[in-house]
Short mmCIF file of C-alpha atoms in Angstrom, two decimals:
data_model
loop_
_atom_site.label_atom_id
_atom_site.label_comp_id
_atom_site.label_asym_id
_atom_site.label_seq_id
_atom_site.Cartn_x
_atom_site.Cartn_y
_atom_site.Cartn_z
CA MET A 50 -104.17 -219.33 -7.36
CA ASN A 51 -107.87 -218.95 -6.83
CA GLN A 52 -109.16 -215.86 -8.64
CA SER A 53 -110.79 -214.56 -5.49
CA GLU A 54 -107.52 -214.60 -3.54
CA ILE A 55 -105.43 -212.72 -6.06
CA LEU A 56 -106.05 -209.18 -4.94
CA PRO A 57 -105.68 -209.69 -1.16
CA ASN A 58 -102.52 -211.71 -1.79
CA LEU A 59 -101.03 -209.04 -3.99
CA PHE A 60 -101.97 -206.47 -1.41
CA ARG A 61 -99.93 -208.36 1.16
CA THR A 62 -96.91 -208.83 -1.07
CA GLU A 63 -96.85 -205.69 -3.26
CA TYR A 64 -98.26 -202.93 -1.05
CA SER A 65 -95.09 -202.68 0.99
CA LYS A 66 -92.87 -202.82 -2.10
CA ILE A 67 -94.65 -200.02 -3.92
CA ILE A 68 -94.87 -197.78 -0.88
CA SER A 69 -91.21 -198.36 0.03
CA VAL A 70 -89.96 -197.57 -3.47
CA LEU A 71 -92.10 -194.41 -3.63
CA CYS A 72 -90.84 -193.28 -0.23
CA LYS A 73 -87.23 -193.86 -1.14
CA GLN A 74 -87.72 -191.78 -4.27
CA PHE A 75 -89.75 -188.91 -2.80
CA GLY A 76 -88.46 -188.92 0.73
CA PHE A 77 -89.98 -190.25 3.90
CA TYR A 78 -91.77 -186.97 4.64
CA GLN A 79 -94.01 -187.72 1.66
CA ILE A 80 -95.12 -191.00 3.18
CA GLU A 81 -98.80 -190.06 3.15
CA ILE A 82 -98.68 -189.27 -0.56
CA ALA A 83 -96.95 -192.60 -1.13
CA GLU A 84 -99.68 -194.32 0.86
CA ASP A 85 -102.39 -192.56 -1.14
CA ILE A 86 -100.84 -193.47 -4.47
CA THR A 87 -100.48 -197.08 -3.40
CA SER A 88 -104.02 -197.37 -2.03
CA GLU A 89 -105.39 -195.70 -5.15
CA THR A 90 -103.47 -198.15 -7.31
CA PHE A 91 -105.16 -201.08 -5.61
CA LEU A 92 -108.53 -199.37 -5.76
CA THR A 93 -108.10 -198.89 -9.51
CA ALA A 94 -107.09 -202.54 -9.81
CA SER A 95 -110.25 -203.68 -8.04
CA GLN A 96 -112.36 -201.74 -10.54
CA VAL A 97 -110.45 -202.53 -13.71
CA TRP A 98 -109.92 -206.21 -12.94
CA GLY A 99 -113.55 -206.55 -12.00
CA ILE A 100 -114.56 -205.28 -15.42
CA GLN A 101 -111.77 -206.61 -17.63
CA GLY A 102 -110.57 -209.60 -15.67
CA THR A 103 -107.18 -210.01 -14.01
CA PRO A 104 -104.23 -209.12 -16.24
CA GLU A 105 -101.59 -211.67 -17.16
CA ASN A 106 -98.94 -210.17 -14.93
CA PRO A 107 -100.89 -208.51 -12.11
CA ALA A 108 -97.84 -207.29 -10.18
CA ALA A 109 -96.34 -205.59 -13.23
CA TRP A 110 -99.74 -204.03 -13.93
CA LEU A 111 -99.79 -202.55 -10.44
CA TYR A 112 -96.28 -201.11 -10.89
CA VAL A 113 -97.19 -199.42 -14.17
CA VAL A 114 -100.30 -197.86 -12.66
CA ALA A 115 -98.45 -196.73 -9.52
CA LYS A 116 -95.71 -195.22 -11.65
CA ASN A 117 -98.24 -193.30 -13.76
CA LYS A 118 -100.09 -192.07 -10.73
CA ALA A 119 -96.85 -190.81 -9.20
CA LYS A 120 -95.84 -189.09 -12.42
CA ASN A 121 -99.24 -187.55 -12.80
CA LEU A 122 -99.27 -186.28 -9.25
CA ILE A 123 -95.96 -184.50 -9.67
CA HIS A 124 -97.08 -183.15 -12.99
CA ARG A 125 -100.33 -181.87 -11.58
CA ASP A 126 -98.54 -180.43 -8.63
CA SER A 127 -96.27 -178.48 -10.93
CA ILE A 128 -99.27 -177.02 -12.72
CA LEU A 129 -100.75 -175.90 -9.44
CA LYS A 130 -97.51 -174.19 -8.64
CA LYS A 131 -97.54 -172.61 -12.08
CA LYS A 132 -100.89 -171.09 -11.35
CA ILE A 133 -99.71 -169.70 -8.04
CA LEU A 134 -96.22 -168.64 -9.09
CA PRO A 135 -96.36 -167.15 -12.58
CA HIS A 136 -92.63 -167.48 -13.04
CA TYR A 137 -92.45 -171.06 -11.93
CA LYS A 138 -90.78 -173.11 -14.60
CA ARG A 139 -91.81 -176.70 -14.93
CA GLU A 140 -88.92 -178.79 -13.85
CA SER A 141 -87.63 -181.01 -16.55
CA PHE A 142 -87.29 -184.08 -14.37
CA VAL A 143 -91.04 -184.33 -14.11
CA SER A 144 -91.60 -185.80 -17.51
CA ASP A 145 -88.69 -188.22 -17.33
CA LEU A 146 -89.37 -189.36 -13.79
CA GLU A 147 -88.60 -193.04 -13.70
CA LEU A 148 -89.37 -195.14 -10.70
CA ASP A 149 -86.73 -197.80 -10.26
CA LEU A 150 -88.78 -200.93 -9.78
CA SER A 151 -85.94 -203.39 -10.17
CA GLU A 152 -85.93 -206.25 -7.72
CA GLU A 153 -82.75 -204.91 -6.18
CA ASN A 154 -84.15 -201.45 -5.54
CA ILE A 155 -87.40 -202.87 -4.15
CA ARG A 156 -85.46 -204.98 -1.64
CA ASP A 157 -83.24 -202.10 -0.68
CA SER A 158 -86.24 -199.75 -0.25
CA GLN A 159 -88.08 -202.27 1.91
CA LEU A 160 -85.08 -202.85 4.12
CA ARG A 161 -84.71 -199.11 4.68
CA MET A 162 -88.42 -198.92 5.44
CA ILE A 163 -88.13 -201.60 8.13
CA PHE A 164 -85.50 -199.49 9.87
CA ALA A 165 -87.51 -196.29 9.49
CA VAL A 166 -90.75 -197.59 11.01
CA SER A 167 -88.90 -199.33 13.85
CA HIS A 168 -87.20 -196.09 14.82
CA PRO A 169 -86.73 -195.93 18.60
CA SER A 170 -88.07 -192.35 18.72
CA ILE A 171 -91.66 -193.55 18.41
CA PRO A 172 -93.56 -195.73 20.91
CA ILE A 173 -93.35 -199.46 20.41
CA GLU A 174 -97.07 -199.91 19.72
CA SER A 175 -96.77 -197.31 16.95
CA GLN A 176 -93.79 -199.17 15.52
CA ILE A 177 -95.85 -202.34 15.42
CA GLY A 178 -98.84 -200.50 13.95
CA LEU A 179 -96.76 -198.87 11.22
CA SER A 180 -95.06 -202.18 10.44
CA LEU A 181 -98.43 -203.85 10.05
CA ARG A 182 -99.74 -201.05 7.86
CA ILE A 183 -96.75 -200.21 5.73
CA LEU A 184 -94.66 -203.37 5.68
CA CYS A 185 -97.37 -206.00 5.85
CA GLY A 186 -100.22 -204.21 4.06
CA PHE A 187 -102.79 -204.71 6.81
CA GLY A 188 -105.97 -202.65 6.67
CA ILE A 189 -106.64 -200.16 9.46
CA ASP A 190 -109.64 -202.18 10.63
CA GLU A 191 -107.54 -205.36 10.81
CA ILE A 192 -104.95 -203.56 12.90
CA ALA A 193 -107.75 -202.24 15.11
CA ARG A 194 -109.03 -205.80 15.58
CA ALA A 195 -105.56 -207.07 16.43
CA PHE A 196 -105.07 -204.35 19.05
CA LEU A 197 -108.66 -204.68 20.33
CA SER A 198 -109.11 -201.03 19.46
CA ASN A 199 -111.07 -198.98 16.95
CA LYS A 200 -110.27 -197.48 13.58
CA GLU A 201 -110.12 -193.86 14.79
CA THR A 202 -107.67 -194.64 17.56
CA ILE A 203 -105.40 -196.58 15.23
CA ASN A 204 -105.59 -193.90 12.55
CA LYS A 205 -104.64 -191.23 15.07
CA ARG A 206 -101.84 -193.34 16.48
CA LEU A 207 -100.33 -193.97 13.06
CA LEU A 208 -100.70 -190.31 12.08
CA ARG A 209 -98.93 -189.19 15.25
CA ALA A 210 -96.14 -191.68 14.63
CA LYS A 211 -95.63 -190.51 11.04
CA ASN A 212 -95.56 -186.87 12.15
CA LYS A 213 -93.03 -187.72 14.82
CA LEU A 214 -90.80 -189.51 12.34
CA ARG A 215 -91.03 -186.52 10.01
CA LYS A 216 -90.31 -184.09 12.81
CA ASN A 217 -87.27 -186.07 13.86
CA ASN A 218 -86.09 -186.10 10.27
CA VAL A 219 -85.96 -189.85 10.14
CA SER A 220 -84.67 -190.67 6.71
CA LEU A 221 -84.82 -193.77 4.63
CA ASP A 222 -81.06 -194.06 4.68
CA PHE A 223 -79.62 -197.37 5.72
CA PRO A 224 -78.25 -196.96 9.27
CA SER A 225 -74.51 -196.38 9.46
CA SER A 226 -72.37 -199.24 10.73
CA LEU A 227 -71.97 -197.40 14.04
CA GLU A 228 -75.70 -197.22 14.51
CA LEU A 229 -76.59 -200.54 12.94
CA GLU A 230 -76.45 -202.74 16.02
CA GLU A 231 -78.71 -200.50 18.07
CA ARG A 232 -81.17 -199.87 15.26
CA LEU A 233 -81.27 -203.55 14.37
CA SER A 234 -82.08 -204.50 17.95
CA SER A 235 -85.02 -202.09 17.79
CA VAL A 236 -86.18 -203.76 14.57
CA LEU A 237 -85.89 -207.20 16.17
CA ARG A 238 -87.86 -206.08 19.20
CA THR A 239 -90.65 -204.85 16.90
CA ILE A 240 -90.73 -208.16 15.04
CA TYR A 241 -90.68 -210.08 18.32
CA LEU A 242 -93.61 -208.10 19.70
CA LEU A 243 -95.46 -208.29 16.40
CA PHE A 244 -95.22 -212.07 16.67
CA ASN A 245 -96.33 -211.95 20.30
CA GLU A 246 -99.33 -209.87 19.30
CA GLY A 247 -100.42 -212.78 17.14
CA TYR A 248 -99.31 -215.56 19.44
CA CYS A 249 -100.63 -214.23 22.73
CA SER A 250 -103.23 -211.65 21.78
CA GLN A 251 -106.76 -211.88 23.05
CA THR A 252 -108.33 -211.43 19.63
CA GLN A 253 -110.45 -214.47 18.99
CA ASP A 254 -109.93 -214.34 15.25
CA SER A 255 -107.34 -217.11 14.98
CA ILE A 256 -106.78 -216.61 11.24
CA LEU A 257 -105.78 -213.02 11.86
CA ARG A 258 -103.57 -214.08 14.74
CA LYS A 259 -101.71 -216.64 12.69
CA GLU A 260 -101.35 -214.10 9.91
CA LEU A 261 -99.63 -211.69 12.31
CA CYS A 262 -97.18 -214.42 13.30
CA LEU A 263 -96.44 -215.31 9.70
CA GLU A 264 -95.84 -211.65 8.83
CA ALA A 265 -93.34 -211.39 11.68
CA ILE A 266 -91.58 -214.47 10.30
CA ARG A 267 -91.61 -212.97 6.80
CA LEU A 268 -90.04 -209.71 8.00
CA CYS A 269 -87.40 -211.57 9.98
CA SER A 270 -86.56 -213.79 6.98
CA PHE A 271 -86.29 -210.65 4.90
CA LEU A 272 -83.51 -209.35 7.15
CA LEU A 273 -81.50 -212.48 6.47
CA GLU A 274 -81.40 -211.70 2.76
CA ASN A 275 -79.07 -208.78 3.30
CA LYS A 276 -75.54 -209.49 4.46
CA ASN A 277 -75.50 -206.50 6.84
CA THR A 278 -78.55 -207.73 8.67
CA ASN A 279 -77.88 -211.46 8.48
CA THR A 280 -76.56 -211.65 12.03
CA ALA A 281 -76.49 -214.36 14.69
CA GLU A 282 -79.19 -212.51 16.61
CA VAL A 283 -81.54 -212.31 13.62
CA ASN A 284 -81.07 -216.03 12.98
CA ALA A 285 -81.77 -216.76 16.64
CA LEU A 286 -84.97 -214.72 16.55
CA LEU A 287 -86.17 -216.39 13.37
CA SER A 288 -85.42 -219.80 14.83
CA LEU A 289 -87.39 -218.88 17.95
CA LEU A 290 -90.37 -217.73 15.87
CA CYS A 291 -90.32 -220.92 13.78
CA PHE A 292 -90.25 -223.15 16.87
CA HIS A 293 -93.11 -221.22 18.42
CA ILE A 294 -95.37 -221.16 15.39
CA SER A 295 -94.89 -224.90 14.88
CA ARG A 296 -97.23 -225.37 17.85
CA PHE A 297 -99.73 -222.67 16.83
CA ASP A 298 -102.52 -224.99 15.69
CA ALA A 299 -102.10 -227.34 18.64
CA ARG A 300 -102.35 -224.69 21.30
CA LEU A 301 -105.74 -223.21 20.44
CA GLY A 302 -108.99 -224.97 21.24
CA GLY A 303 -112.26 -224.70 19.34
CA GLU A 304 -113.30 -221.66 21.31
CA GLY A 305 -109.96 -219.91 20.86
CA GLU A 306 -108.87 -220.88 24.36
CA ILE A 307 -105.31 -221.90 25.14
CA ILE A 308 -104.61 -225.62 25.34
CA LEU A 309 -101.88 -226.25 27.88
CA TYR A 310 -98.59 -227.66 26.69
CA ALA A 311 -99.04 -231.06 28.33
CA ASP A 312 -102.47 -231.51 26.74
CA GLN A 313 -101.53 -230.55 23.19
CA ASN A 314 -102.01 -233.01 20.37
CA ARG A 315 -98.44 -233.49 19.26
CA LYS A 316 -99.51 -234.66 15.83
CA LEU A 317 -100.62 -231.08 15.19
CA TRP A 318 -97.12 -229.73 15.70
CA ASN A 319 -95.80 -228.56 12.35
CA GLN A 320 -92.64 -230.53 11.55
CA GLU A 321 -91.68 -228.28 8.67
CA PHE A 322 -91.44 -225.24 10.94
CA ILE A 323 -89.54 -227.28 13.52
CA LYS A 324 -86.96 -228.20 10.86
CA LYS A 325 -86.69 -224.57 9.77
CA GLY A 326 -86.23 -223.54 13.38
CA GLU A 327 -83.43 -226.08 13.77
CA TYR A 328 -81.72 -224.79 10.66
CA PHE A 329 -81.79 -221.14 11.73
CA PHE A 330 -80.74 -222.15 15.22
CA SER A 331 -77.62 -223.78 13.82
CA GLN A 332 -76.97 -220.62 11.78
CA ALA A 333 -77.39 -218.53 14.92
CA ASN A 334 -74.68 -220.52 16.67
CA LEU A 335 -72.04 -220.20 13.97
CA GLU A 336 -70.62 -217.17 15.76
CA PRO A 337 -69.85 -217.12 19.46
CA LYS A 338 -72.53 -214.48 19.97
CA PHE A 339 -75.17 -214.68 22.55
CA SER A 340 -78.49 -212.95 23.06
CA LYS A 341 -81.83 -213.30 24.76
CA TYR A 342 -83.17 -214.64 21.47
CA HIS A 343 -80.58 -217.43 21.58
CA LEU A 344 -81.79 -218.48 25.02
CA GLU A 345 -85.45 -218.25 24.10
CA ALA A 346 -84.85 -220.18 20.88
CA ALA A 347 -83.11 -222.92 22.84
CA ILE A 348 -86.05 -223.12 25.25
CA ALA A 349 -88.49 -223.21 22.35
CA PHE A 350 -86.38 -225.93 20.74
CA TRP A 351 -86.70 -228.17 23.81
CA HIS A 352 -90.43 -227.62 23.76
CA THR A 353 -90.62 -229.09 20.27
CA ARG A 354 -89.16 -232.39 21.57
CA THR A 355 -91.96 -234.85 22.22
CA GLU A 356 -90.08 -237.21 24.51
CA GLU A 357 -90.25 -236.14 28.17
CA THR A 358 -86.65 -236.75 29.18
CA GLU A 359 -84.89 -235.48 32.25
CA LYS A 360 -82.42 -233.69 30.02
CA LYS A 361 -85.26 -231.77 28.38
CA TRP A 362 -86.54 -230.17 31.57
CA GLU A 363 -83.11 -229.82 33.13
CA SER A 364 -82.01 -227.84 30.04
CA ILE A 365 -85.15 -225.73 30.05
CA PHE A 366 -84.59 -224.93 33.73
CA GLN A 367 -80.98 -223.87 33.11
CA LEU A 368 -81.98 -221.75 30.13
CA TYR A 369 -84.67 -219.93 32.11
CA THR A 370 -82.12 -219.31 34.85
CA GLY A 371 -79.84 -217.74 32.22
CA LEU A 372 -82.70 -215.67 30.85
CA LEU A 373 -83.46 -214.42 34.33
CA GLU A 374 -80.01 -212.86 34.43
CA LEU A 375 -80.78 -210.86 31.28
CA GLU A 376 -84.26 -209.77 32.26
CA SER A 377 -86.71 -210.60 34.98
CA SER A 378 -90.38 -211.03 34.29
CA PRO A 379 -93.21 -212.89 36.08
CA LEU A 380 -93.58 -215.14 33.04
CA ILE A 381 -89.95 -216.22 33.15
CA LEU A 382 -90.14 -216.83 36.90
CA LEU A 383 -93.27 -218.94 36.56
CA ASN A 384 -91.98 -220.93 33.60
CA ARG A 385 -88.76 -221.56 35.44
CA ALA A 386 -90.70 -222.80 38.47
CA TYR A 387 -92.64 -225.19 36.23
CA ALA A 388 -89.38 -226.55 34.80
CA LEU A 389 -88.12 -226.95 38.36
CA PHE A 390 -91.20 -229.01 39.17
CA LYS A 391 -90.42 -231.26 36.20
CA VAL A 392 -86.82 -231.69 37.34
CA LYS A 393 -86.97 -231.70 41.15
CA GLY A 394 -90.61 -232.44 41.87
CA ARG A 395 -93.55 -230.70 43.51
CA ASP A 396 -92.17 -229.81 46.90
CA VAL A 397 -89.15 -227.96 45.61
CA ALA A 398 -91.25 -226.14 43.02
CA ILE A 399 -93.91 -225.13 45.55
CA LYS A 400 -91.25 -223.83 47.91
CA GLU A 401 -89.69 -221.83 45.07
CA LEU A 402 -93.08 -220.45 44.00
CA LYS A 403 -94.01 -219.33 47.48
CA SER A 404 -90.83 -217.29 47.70
CA LEU A 405 -91.90 -215.26 44.66
CA ASP A 406 -93.71 -211.99 44.99
CA LEU A 407 -96.44 -212.53 42.42
CA LYS A 408 -99.53 -212.42 44.59
CA THR A 409 -101.76 -210.74 41.99
CA ASN A 410 -100.70 -212.81 39.03
CA PRO A 411 -103.39 -215.23 37.81
CA TYR A 412 -100.81 -217.64 36.35
CA TYR A 413 -99.02 -217.80 39.68
CA PHE A 414 -102.15 -219.12 41.39
CA PHE A 415 -102.96 -221.30 38.43
CA LEU A 416 -99.57 -223.00 38.61
CA LEU A 417 -99.98 -223.56 42.36
CA GLY A 418 -103.38 -225.07 41.62
CA GLU A 419 -101.82 -227.39 39.07
CA LEU A 420 -99.13 -228.53 41.49
CA TYR A 421 -101.66 -229.32 44.22
CA SER A 422 -104.43 -230.74 42.04
CA GLU A 423 -103.38 -234.38 42.19
CA PHE A 424 -102.73 -234.61 45.92
CA GLU A 425 -104.79 -231.96 47.61
CA PRO A 426 -107.70 -231.17 45.27
CA GLU A 427 -109.42 -228.89 47.77
CA LYS A 428 -106.35 -226.75 48.23
CA ALA A 429 -105.89 -226.75 44.45
CA ASN A 430 -109.42 -225.49 43.97
CA ARG A 431 -108.80 -222.58 46.30
CA TYR A 432 -105.81 -221.58 44.18
CA TYR A 433 -107.79 -222.00 40.97
CA GLN A 434 -110.46 -219.76 42.47
CA LYS A 435 -107.82 -217.13 43.20
CA ALA A 436 -106.52 -217.46 39.65
CA ILE A 437 -110.01 -216.85 38.26
CA GLU A 438 -110.29 -213.73 40.42
CA PHE A 439 -107.20 -212.23 38.83
CA ALA A 440 -107.68 -213.62 35.31
CA ASN A 441 -107.96 -210.95 32.62
CA THR A 442 -110.04 -212.70 29.99
CA GLU A 443 -113.11 -214.90 29.89
CA LEU A 444 -111.16 -217.47 27.88
CA ASP A 445 -108.53 -217.75 30.61
CA LYS A 446 -111.27 -218.19 33.17
CA LEU A 447 -112.79 -220.92 31.05
CA VAL A 448 -109.50 -222.82 30.91
CA ILE A 449 -109.07 -222.59 34.69
CA ARG A 450 -112.66 -223.65 35.39
CA ARG A 451 -112.14 -226.74 33.25
CA ARG A 452 -109.17 -227.73 35.40
CA MET A 453 -111.28 -227.39 38.51
CA LYS A 454 -113.74 -230.01 37.39
CA CYS A 455 -111.19 -232.76 37.25
CA MET B 120 -132.21 -204.30 -28.80
CA GLU B 121 -130.43 -200.98 -28.71
CA GLU B 122 -127.00 -200.05 -27.45
CA TYR B 123 -126.58 -198.01 -24.30
CA LEU B 124 -123.50 -196.49 -22.81
CA ILE B 125 -123.17 -196.67 -19.03
CA LEU B 126 -120.77 -194.04 -17.74
CA MET B 127 -119.42 -194.51 -14.24
CA ARG B 128 -118.52 -191.35 -12.37
CA LEU B 129 -116.46 -191.63 -9.24
CA ASP B 130 -116.08 -189.08 -6.49
CA ILE B 131 -112.32 -189.16 -6.18
CA LEU B 132 -112.34 -186.69 -3.31
CA THR B 133 -114.26 -188.60 -0.67
CA LYS B 134 -113.41 -192.14 -1.63
CA GLU B 135 -112.27 -194.47 1.11
CA ALA B 136 -108.59 -193.60 1.21
CA GLN B 137 -107.31 -196.76 2.82
CA PRO B 138 -109.23 -199.82 1.68
CA SER B 139 -108.25 -203.11 3.28
CA PRO B 140 -107.42 -206.18 1.20
CA GLU B 141 -110.82 -207.59 2.11
CA GLN B 142 -112.60 -204.46 0.96
CA LEU B 143 -110.72 -204.50 -2.35
CA GLN B 144 -111.67 -208.10 -2.78
CA VAL B 145 -115.32 -207.25 -2.22
CA TYR B 146 -115.13 -204.35 -4.69
CA MET B 147 -113.63 -206.58 -7.36
CA LEU B 148 -116.19 -209.33 -6.84
CA GLN B 149 -119.00 -206.79 -6.96
CA TYR B 150 -117.83 -205.57 -10.37
CA GLN B 151 -117.40 -209.13 -11.61
CA GLU B 152 -120.86 -210.10 -10.45
CA TRP B 153 -122.39 -207.05 -12.05
CA ILE B 154 -120.65 -207.65 -15.37
CA ASN B 155 -121.31 -211.41 -15.24
CA GLY B 156 -124.99 -210.73 -14.61
CA ILE B 157 -125.15 -208.53 -17.70
CA MET B 158 -123.26 -211.16 -19.71
CA ALA B 159 -125.58 -213.92 -18.54
CA GLU B 160 -128.45 -211.96 -20.01
CA LYS B 161 -126.42 -211.62 -23.22
CA LYS B 162 -126.60 -207.88 -22.87
CA PHE B 163 -122.90 -207.07 -22.55
CA LYS B 164 -121.17 -205.58 -25.54
CA SER B 165 -117.88 -204.12 -24.32
CA GLY B 166 -116.38 -202.02 -21.60
CA THR B 167 -113.29 -200.73 -19.97
CA ALA B 168 -112.08 -198.78 -17.01
CA LEU B 169 -110.25 -195.51 -17.45
CA SER B 170 -107.14 -194.15 -15.80
CA THR B 171 -107.77 -191.67 -13.03
CA GLU B 172 -105.48 -189.22 -14.73
CA GLY B 173 -105.98 -187.64 -18.14
CA ARG B 174 -105.59 -184.64 -20.40
CA VAL B 175 -108.22 -182.02 -21.12
CA ILE B 176 -108.06 -180.20 -24.42
CA GLN B 177 -109.86 -176.89 -24.52
CA SER B 178 -111.26 -175.05 -27.48
CA ASP B 179 -108.15 -172.95 -27.82
CA PHE B 180 -106.04 -176.13 -28.00
CA ILE B 181 -104.48 -175.53 -24.61
CA ILE B 182 -103.87 -178.94 -23.10
CA THR B 183 -104.12 -179.27 -19.35
CA ASP B 184 -104.09 -182.14 -16.94
CA GLY B 185 -107.42 -183.53 -16.04
CA PRO B 186 -109.58 -184.63 -14.50
CA TYR B 187 -108.81 -182.07 -11.83
CA VAL B 188 -108.51 -183.02 -8.22
CA GLU B 189 -111.14 -180.39 -7.55
CA THR B 190 -113.64 -182.22 -9.71
CA LYS B 191 -115.97 -184.21 -7.54
CA GLU B 192 -117.06 -186.42 -10.38
CA SER B 193 -114.51 -187.89 -12.66
CA LEU B 194 -115.09 -190.55 -15.26
CA ALA B 195 -113.89 -193.92 -13.97
CA GLY B 196 -114.97 -196.17 -16.80
CA PHE B 197 -117.75 -197.15 -19.14
CA ILE B 198 -119.44 -200.19 -20.57
CA ILE B 199 -121.71 -200.63 -23.55
CA ILE B 200 -124.72 -202.87 -23.12
CA TYR B 201 -127.68 -204.02 -25.14
CA ALA B 202 -131.05 -203.10 -23.71
CA LYS B 203 -134.66 -202.87 -24.81
CA ASP B 204 -135.11 -199.27 -23.79
CA PHE B 205 -133.91 -196.61 -21.36
CA ASP B 206 -135.77 -198.20 -18.46
CA ASP B 207 -134.19 -201.57 -19.14
CA ALA B 208 -130.72 -199.98 -19.37
CA ALA B 209 -131.27 -197.95 -16.21
CA LYS B 210 -132.31 -201.10 -14.38
CA ILE B 211 -128.93 -202.63 -15.19
CA ALA B 212 -127.04 -199.42 -14.39
CA LYS B 213 -128.73 -199.21 -11.01
CA LYS B 214 -126.87 -202.33 -9.93
CA CYS B 215 -123.45 -200.82 -10.67
CA PRO B 216 -121.33 -201.28 -7.53
CA ILE B 217 -119.82 -197.80 -7.61
CA LEU B 218 -123.24 -196.46 -6.59
CA MET B 219 -122.52 -197.79 -3.11
CA GLY B 220 -119.96 -195.00 -2.69
CA ALA B 221 -121.34 -191.68 -1.52
CA GLY B 222 -121.22 -189.03 -4.24
CA ASN B 223 -120.70 -191.46 -7.08
CA SER B 224 -123.04 -191.57 -10.05
CA VAL B 225 -123.80 -193.58 -13.16
CA GLU B 226 -125.06 -192.04 -16.36
CA VAL B 227 -126.95 -193.93 -19.05
CA ARG B 228 -126.84 -192.69 -22.64
CA LYS B 229 -128.26 -194.31 -25.73
CA VAL B 230 -125.82 -194.91 -28.56
CA ILE B 231 -127.51 -193.61 -31.66
CA GLY B 232 -126.53 -193.65 -35.28
CA ILE B 233 -125.20 -197.20 -35.31
CA HIS B 234 -128.41 -199.00 -36.05
CA LYS B 235 -130.82 -197.74 -38.61
CA GLU B 236 -134.36 -197.16 -37.46
CA ASP B 237 -136.59 -200.03 -38.42
#
């Protein structure tokens, strides 16, 4: 690995491990102390490695330093107490404190941490923020960039979330089997939205966006390593994320604008991720379980097929219809209408679209524009104009304007 | 050439509590560049960083933990360099990256007693 990438890479992989192990040992209510110790460990590393060079086993070096800092903190704390309480006796455990940094304990601590930060008692954007910070080792300013916000707002949001978790006595215990299904679905929703943040966010920094998606995939893969969380639903979600990210590079233009599905360069689709998606999809279908992630994964699977067969769009249409029964959203309705156009043609699709109540949705007008563009360009332009009126971002407007020209 | 000790003092109270991976990367590169610059001039002798924790032994042999959290300046590390004179050594010390942090300081001391006076 390139010398200059070592520290950021370790930050991504080890930050969450160290903080999770510390939290499991000292309790979740000490999360800020755990964060401080971990940040300080990396700060020390940046100084020492800058002067002495990178050690042979950098991860082990970080663990030793974190362990010493934790020990020292407790030790120092006990001395403070000794000053205040004359009769305070130094507890014997202090000097023999051992942090269990075995691979097994690290995994277990991280898994518990995933459940803690995805606790349904805090708002979803806080769950995502905490996941990014604590599980993925993102800096506050990176999170701020991803949420199109500023450092202070993010700091406050995370602080509030941590206080809430403390107040609600959220522990780092693994959820009981009774609770597991509900808690796991909250974890999956966080991962799903974390991915969406990267896949659909308006941040122009495409490296950051892809990073968010990859972190969501990493967290989801992590759940599969434990038998309690290796469920059909988790496999379906991971499969969905793999199928989606396979088209990541093809769907962004040079200016960060979205390239429409039909115009994507299929050579840029990542075959490796498609294969992974297929594998996890088959795993997801080993049990006769069924979830929204199954449906979405199946839709995403069909989108990775390059050949434009009737079966492809017929299947996509059916799957969207199924999804509609689970939840209704403008996006599902519009995508379903597009699939209908592919299967039954323009007239049927236009009729379907006009029956929908989406008169302020830019994509609604955009799709109408698309359907009219070949036959009635003037009418199409009027719809495109409407779409621009309701469009939320300059990039979206740019994409629509480009369609108007042709 | 004489030997000079450059002591780096870090304000551990007001340091950036939550550095991002990119910031850490910049810190590390800044140290490397600083040290490499001194090496390129063949003026580097040795150096090391120090742990943030330590023990303080007082005159009555009572050992306490130190440096204290209350201490604004704690010793982060030192290097020994070769330099013509104090001004030359200070010029090198001035480029130490920790000086970019508010409250931090660098101290330059001449190592005496190793070389005999000419």
